[in-house]
Amino acid sequence: MRVIVLGTGQDGGLPQLGARIAPDMQARTDPLAVRLGPSICVLDDDGRCLLVDASPDIKEQESRLLQLPAYAARKGGNPFDAVLLTHAHMGHYLGLAHFGREAANTRDLPVYGTRAMAGFLRKHAPWEQLVSLRNIALHEVSGGQVMEPWPGLRLRVFAVPHRGEYTDTLGVSINEKLLYVPDIDGWPQWANARAEVERHPVALLDATFYSPQELPGRNLKEISHPFVTDTLKFFDGLQQGRRIVLTHFNHSNPICDPASPQARQVRDAGFELAQEMQQFEL
Ligand SMILES: [Zn+2]
Ligand SMILES: [Zn+2]
């Protein structure tokens, strides 16, 4: 069983629509510079696949998955066996649209999310149609809960502080081996941050912005993400003995370019940068 990183971009990905800065212009012509919307999946040797977050790039992510024999061997039916949604910001759930009758027309696909997330989908078009037409079957989960979509796959979800316009936000521990927290307001605001990272061999963490210099003219109080420079300090010491892997990069983040001095600084500090289609054996 392995976790596959399907997208390392922030919600808008790289390139981001309308952006004309150099990294976006490069990504429009260089496939290796592209970063898809934030999503991971768990794929076992029998081809069973749990998707964590349905990004707007879900079709491209499926195409990449089909390069893997275990996924390609799946026989028809739903493209995934279950979906866990962390929250209702655009990068994390808009891909659900492709499960509807105009597209994959999935059948009773189990979708796990918080009570607020499930309520949001039940109440609002076009998502409510996925529920009424039984494309998806909602399963409400709450922080601290452990569920087993199938034997051998254990998901422990927990609440993390993150601006909650529509829903609250979850992080997830997969088999107590890999921790995934793509969006958080800041590490000090989450009481369990260091303890949770410490108990996992691999932690994939929010690295949306590198530093305040990246955002001239913006009110930092409106930026609900830790800066990478702060993340390196906050978790310092824990990078020994485990892998702390940064992900969810905004298109403006200099560490999108692995050759940048900032990316080197992250690696020199003993942290890693997530790569598209990177795999972690569990
Ligand atoms: Zn996000
Ligand atoms: Zn978010």
Coordinates of C-alpha atoms and ligand atoms in Angstrom, one line a residue:
M1 CA 0.0 0.0 0.0
R2 CA 1.3 3.4 -0.9
V3 CA 0.3 7.1 -0.7
I4 CA 0.7 9.0 -4.0
V5 CA 0.9 12.7 -4.1
L6 CA -1.5 13.7 -6.9
G7 CA -1.0 17.4 -6.6
T8 CA 1.4 19.7 -4.8
G9 CA 0.0 23.0 -5.8
Q10 CA -2.2 25.3 -3.7
D11 CA -5.9 25.3 -4.7
G12 CA -5.3 27.3 -7.9
G13 CA -2.3 25.1 -9.0
L14 CA 0.6 26.2 -11.1
P15 CA 0.1 27.8 -13.5
Q16 CA -2.7 29.7 -11.9
L17 CA -5.4 31.2 -14.1
G18 CA -4.6 34.8 -15.1
A19 CA -1.2 34.8 -13.5
R20 CA 1.6 36.3 -15.6
I21 CA 4.6 35.9 -13.3
A22 CA 7.6 33.9 -14.5
P23 CA 6.8 30.5 -12.8
D24 CA 3.3 30.5 -14.3
M25 CA 4.6 31.4 -17.8
Q26 CA 7.2 28.6 -17.5
A27 CA 4.6 26.1 -16.3
R28 CA 2.4 26.9 -19.4
T29 CA 5.2 25.5 -21.6
D30 CA 7.1 23.1 -19.3
P31 CA 5.0 20.1 -18.1
L32 CA 7.7 19.4 -15.4
A33 CA 7.0 22.8 -13.8
V34 CA 3.2 22.1 -13.5
R35 CA 1.8 21.6 -10.0
L36 CA -1.7 20.2 -9.9
G37 CA -4.4 21.0 -7.2
P38 CA -3.9 19.6 -3.7
S39 CA -4.7 15.9 -3.5
I40 CA -3.2 12.6 -2.4
C41 CA -4.5 9.0 -2.8
V42 CA -3.9 5.7 -1.1
L43 CA -3.5 2.8 -3.5
D44 CA -3.2 -0.8 -2.4
D45 CA -1.8 -3.7 -4.4
D46 CA -5.3 -4.9 -5.4
G47 CA -5.9 -1.5 -7.0
R48 CA -8.2 -0.2 -4.3
C49 CA -7.9 3.5 -4.2
L50 CA -8.9 6.2 -1.6
L51 CA -8.8 9.8 -2.8
V52 CA -8.1 12.5 -0.3
D53 CA -9.6 15.7 -1.7
A54 CA -11.1 16.0 -5.2
S55 CA -9.2 18.8 -6.9
P56 CA -10.2 20.7 -10.0
D57 CA -7.4 18.8 -11.8
I58 CA -8.9 15.4 -11.0
K59 CA -9.0 14.3 -14.7
E60 CA -5.3 14.9 -15.2
Q61 CA -4.6 13.2 -11.9
E62 CA -6.5 10.1 -13.0
S63 CA -4.5 10.1 -16.3
R64 CA -1.3 10.1 -14.3
L65 CA -2.6 7.3 -12.0
L66 CA -3.4 5.2 -15.0
Q67 CA 0.4 5.0 -15.6
L68 CA 0.6 2.8 -12.5
P69 CA -0.1 -0.9 -13.1
A70 CA -2.0 -1.4 -9.8
Y71 CA -4.4 1.5 -10.7
A72 CA -4.6 0.6 -14.4
A73 CA -5.7 -2.9 -13.5
R74 CA -8.9 -1.6 -12.0
K75 CA -12.0 -3.0 -13.8
G76 CA -14.6 -0.4 -14.7
G77 CA -16.9 0.9 -12.0
N78 CA -16.1 4.0 -10.0
P79 CA -12.7 5.6 -10.5
F80 CA -12.1 5.5 -6.8
D81 CA -13.4 3.3 -4.0
A82 CA -13.8 6.1 -1.5
V83 CA -13.1 9.8 -1.1
L84 CA -12.2 11.8 2.0
L85 CA -12.7 15.6 1.8
T86 CA -10.7 17.8 4.2
H87 CA -12.8 21.0 3.6
A88 CA -14.8 23.1 1.1
H89 CA -12.2 25.4 -0.4
M90 CA -12.1 25.2 -4.2
G91 CA -8.9 23.2 -4.6
H92 CA -10.2 20.4 -2.4
Y93 CA -13.7 19.5 -3.6
L94 CA -14.6 21.0 -7.0
G95 CA -13.4 17.8 -8.7
L96 CA -16.5 16.1 -7.3
A97 CA -18.4 17.6 -10.2
H98 CA -16.8 14.9 -12.4
F99 CA -18.6 12.2 -10.5
G100 CA -22.0 13.4 -11.7
R101 CA -24.2 12.1 -14.5
E102 CA -22.7 14.3 -17.1
A103 CA -19.3 12.6 -16.5
A104 CA -18.2 9.5 -14.6
N105 CA -21.7 8.9 -13.2
T106 CA -20.3 7.1 -10.1
R107 CA -22.6 4.9 -8.1
D108 CA -22.9 5.2 -4.3
L109 CA -19.3 6.3 -4.0
P110 CA -18.5 6.7 -0.3
V111 CA -17.5 10.3 0.5
Y112 CA -16.3 11.1 4.0
G113 CA -16.4 14.6 5.4
T114 CA -17.3 16.5 8.5
R115 CA -20.9 17.2 9.4
A116 CA -20.5 20.7 8.0
M117 CA -19.0 19.4 4.8
A118 CA -21.7 16.8 4.3
G119 CA -24.4 19.5 5.0
F120 CA -22.8 21.9 2.5
L121 CA -22.9 19.3 -0.2
R122 CA -26.5 18.2 0.6
K123 CA -27.8 21.8 0.6
H124 CA -26.2 23.4 -2.4
A125 CA -26.4 22.9 -6.1
P126 CA -24.8 21.3 -8.1
W127 CA -23.5 19.0 -5.3
E128 CA -26.9 18.1 -3.9
Q129 CA -27.7 16.4 -7.2
L130 CA -24.7 14.0 -6.6
V131 CA -26.4 13.0 -3.4
S132 CA -30.0 12.8 -4.7
L133 CA -28.9 10.8 -7.7
R134 CA -26.8 8.6 -5.5
N135 CA -23.6 9.3 -7.4
I136 CA -22.1 9.7 -3.9
A137 CA -23.0 8.4 -0.5
L138 CA -22.1 10.9 2.3
H139 CA -20.5 9.6 5.5
E140 CA -20.2 12.1 8.3
V141 CA -17.0 12.0 10.4
S142 CA -15.8 14.1 13.2
G143 CA -12.4 15.0 14.7
G144 CA -10.8 12.1 16.6
Q145 CA -12.8 9.5 14.7
V146 CA -11.1 6.5 13.2
M147 CA -12.6 4.7 10.2
E148 CA -11.7 1.8 8.0
P149 CA -12.9 2.2 4.4
W150 CA -11.7 -1.4 4.0
P151 CA -9.6 -3.8 6.1
G152 CA -6.1 -2.6 6.4
L153 CA -6.7 1.0 5.7
R154 CA -7.2 3.1 8.8
L155 CA -8.0 6.8 8.7
R156 CA -7.9 8.9 11.8
V157 CA -9.2 12.4 11.2
F158 CA -8.8 15.4 13.4
A159 CA -9.9 19.1 13.3
V160 CA -7.3 21.7 12.4
P161 CA -7.8 25.5 12.6
H162 CA -8.3 26.9 9.1
R163 CA -10.5 29.8 7.9
G164 CA -13.9 28.2 7.9
E165 CA -16.1 30.1 5.5
Y166 CA -18.2 27.1 4.6
T167 CA -16.9 24.2 6.6
D168 CA -14.5 23.2 9.2
T169 CA -11.2 21.5 8.2
L170 CA -9.7 18.1 8.8
G171 CA -6.3 16.7 8.7
V172 CA -5.8 12.9 8.4
S173 CA -3.5 10.2 9.7
I174 CA -3.2 7.3 7.3
N175 CA -2.5 4.0 9.2
E176 CA -0.6 6.2 11.8
K177 CA 2.2 6.2 9.2
L178 CA 1.6 9.3 7.1
L179 CA 0.1 12.6 8.3
Y180 CA -1.6 15.0 5.8
V181 CA -2.3 18.6 6.8
P182 CA -2.6 20.6 3.5
D183 CA -4.3 23.7 5.0
I184 CA -3.9 25.3 8.4
D185 CA -3.9 28.8 9.7
G186 CA -0.7 28.4 11.7
W187 CA 1.1 25.7 13.6
P188 CA 1.0 27.4 17.1
Q189 CA -2.8 27.5 16.7
W190 CA -3.0 23.7 16.6
A191 CA -2.1 22.4 20.0
N192 CA -1.2 18.9 18.7
A193 CA 1.0 20.0 15.9
R194 CA 4.4 18.8 17.1
A195 CA 3.0 15.7 18.8
E196 CA 1.2 14.6 15.7
V197 CA 4.3 15.2 13.5
E198 CA 6.4 13.3 16.0
R199 CA 4.3 10.2 15.9
H200 CA 4.4 9.8 12.1
P201 CA 7.3 8.6 10.0
V202 CA 6.1 10.9 7.2
A203 CA 4.3 14.2 7.5
L204 CA 3.0 16.1 4.5
L205 CA 2.4 19.7 5.6
D206 CA 1.0 23.1 4.4
A207 CA 3.7 25.2 2.8
T208 CA 1.5 27.6 0.9
F209 CA 3.7 30.7 1.2
Y210 CA 7.4 31.0 1.8
S211 CA 7.7 34.3 3.5
P212 CA 5.9 37.7 4.0
Q213 CA 8.2 39.1 1.2
E214 CA 6.2 37.0 -1.2
L215 CA 3.1 39.0 -0.6
P216 CA 3.8 42.7 -0.9
G217 CA 0.9 44.9 0.0
R218 CA -1.2 42.1 1.6
N219 CA -2.4 42.3 5.2
L220 CA -0.7 39.4 6.9
K221 CA -3.7 38.9 9.2
E222 CA -5.7 37.8 6.1
I223 CA -3.1 35.2 5.2
S224 CA -4.3 32.0 6.9
H225 CA -1.2 29.9 6.4
P226 CA 2.1 29.4 8.1
F227 CA 5.1 30.7 6.2
V228 CA 7.7 28.1 5.3
T229 CA 10.3 30.1 7.2
D230 CA 8.2 29.7 10.3
T231 CA 7.5 26.0 9.7
L232 CA 11.2 25.2 9.6
K233 CA 11.6 26.8 13.0
F234 CA 8.5 25.4 14.5
F235 CA 9.3 21.8 13.7
D236 CA 13.1 22.1 14.1
G237 CA 14.5 19.0 15.7
L238 CA 11.7 16.7 14.4
Q239 CA 13.1 16.4 10.9
Q240 CA 15.6 14.0 12.4
G241 CA 14.2 10.5 12.4
R242 CA 11.2 11.2 10.1
R243 CA 10.4 12.8 6.8
I244 CA 8.8 16.2 6.9
V245 CA 7.6 17.0 3.4
L246 CA 6.2 20.4 2.4
T247 CA 3.3 20.7 -0.1
H248 CA 0.4 22.9 -1.1
F249 CA 2.6 25.5 -2.8
N250 CA 1.1 28.8 -3.9
H251 CA 2.1 29.6 -7.5
S252 CA 4.1 32.6 -6.1
N253 CA 6.1 30.4 -3.7
P254 CA 9.8 30.4 -4.7
I255 CA 10.2 26.8 -3.6
C256 CA 8.0 25.7 -6.5
D257 CA 11.4 25.8 -8.3
P258 CA 13.5 23.1 -6.8
A259 CA 16.7 25.0 -8.0
S260 CA 15.8 28.2 -6.1
P261 CA 18.0 29.3 -3.1
Q262 CA 14.9 29.0 -0.9
A263 CA 14.3 25.4 -2.0
R264 CA 17.9 24.7 -1.2
Q265 CA 17.5 26.3 2.2
V266 CA 14.6 23.9 3.0
R267 CA 16.6 20.9 1.9
D268 CA 19.6 22.0 3.9
A269 CA 17.5 22.3 7.0
G270 CA 16.6 18.6 6.6
F271 CA 13.1 19.1 5.2
E272 CA 11.7 17.8 1.9
L273 CA 9.7 19.3 -1.0
A274 CA 6.8 17.2 -2.3
Q275 CA 6.9 16.2 -5.9
E276 CA 4.1 15.5 -8.3
M277 CA 3.3 11.7 -8.2
Q278 CA 5.8 11.1 -5.4
Q279 CA 5.1 7.8 -3.6
F280 CA 5.4 6.8 0.0
E281 CA 5.2 3.1 0.8
L282 CA 3.2 2.4 4.0
Ligands
ZN1 ZN -6.0 24.4 0.0
ZN2 ZN -8.3 25.9 2.5

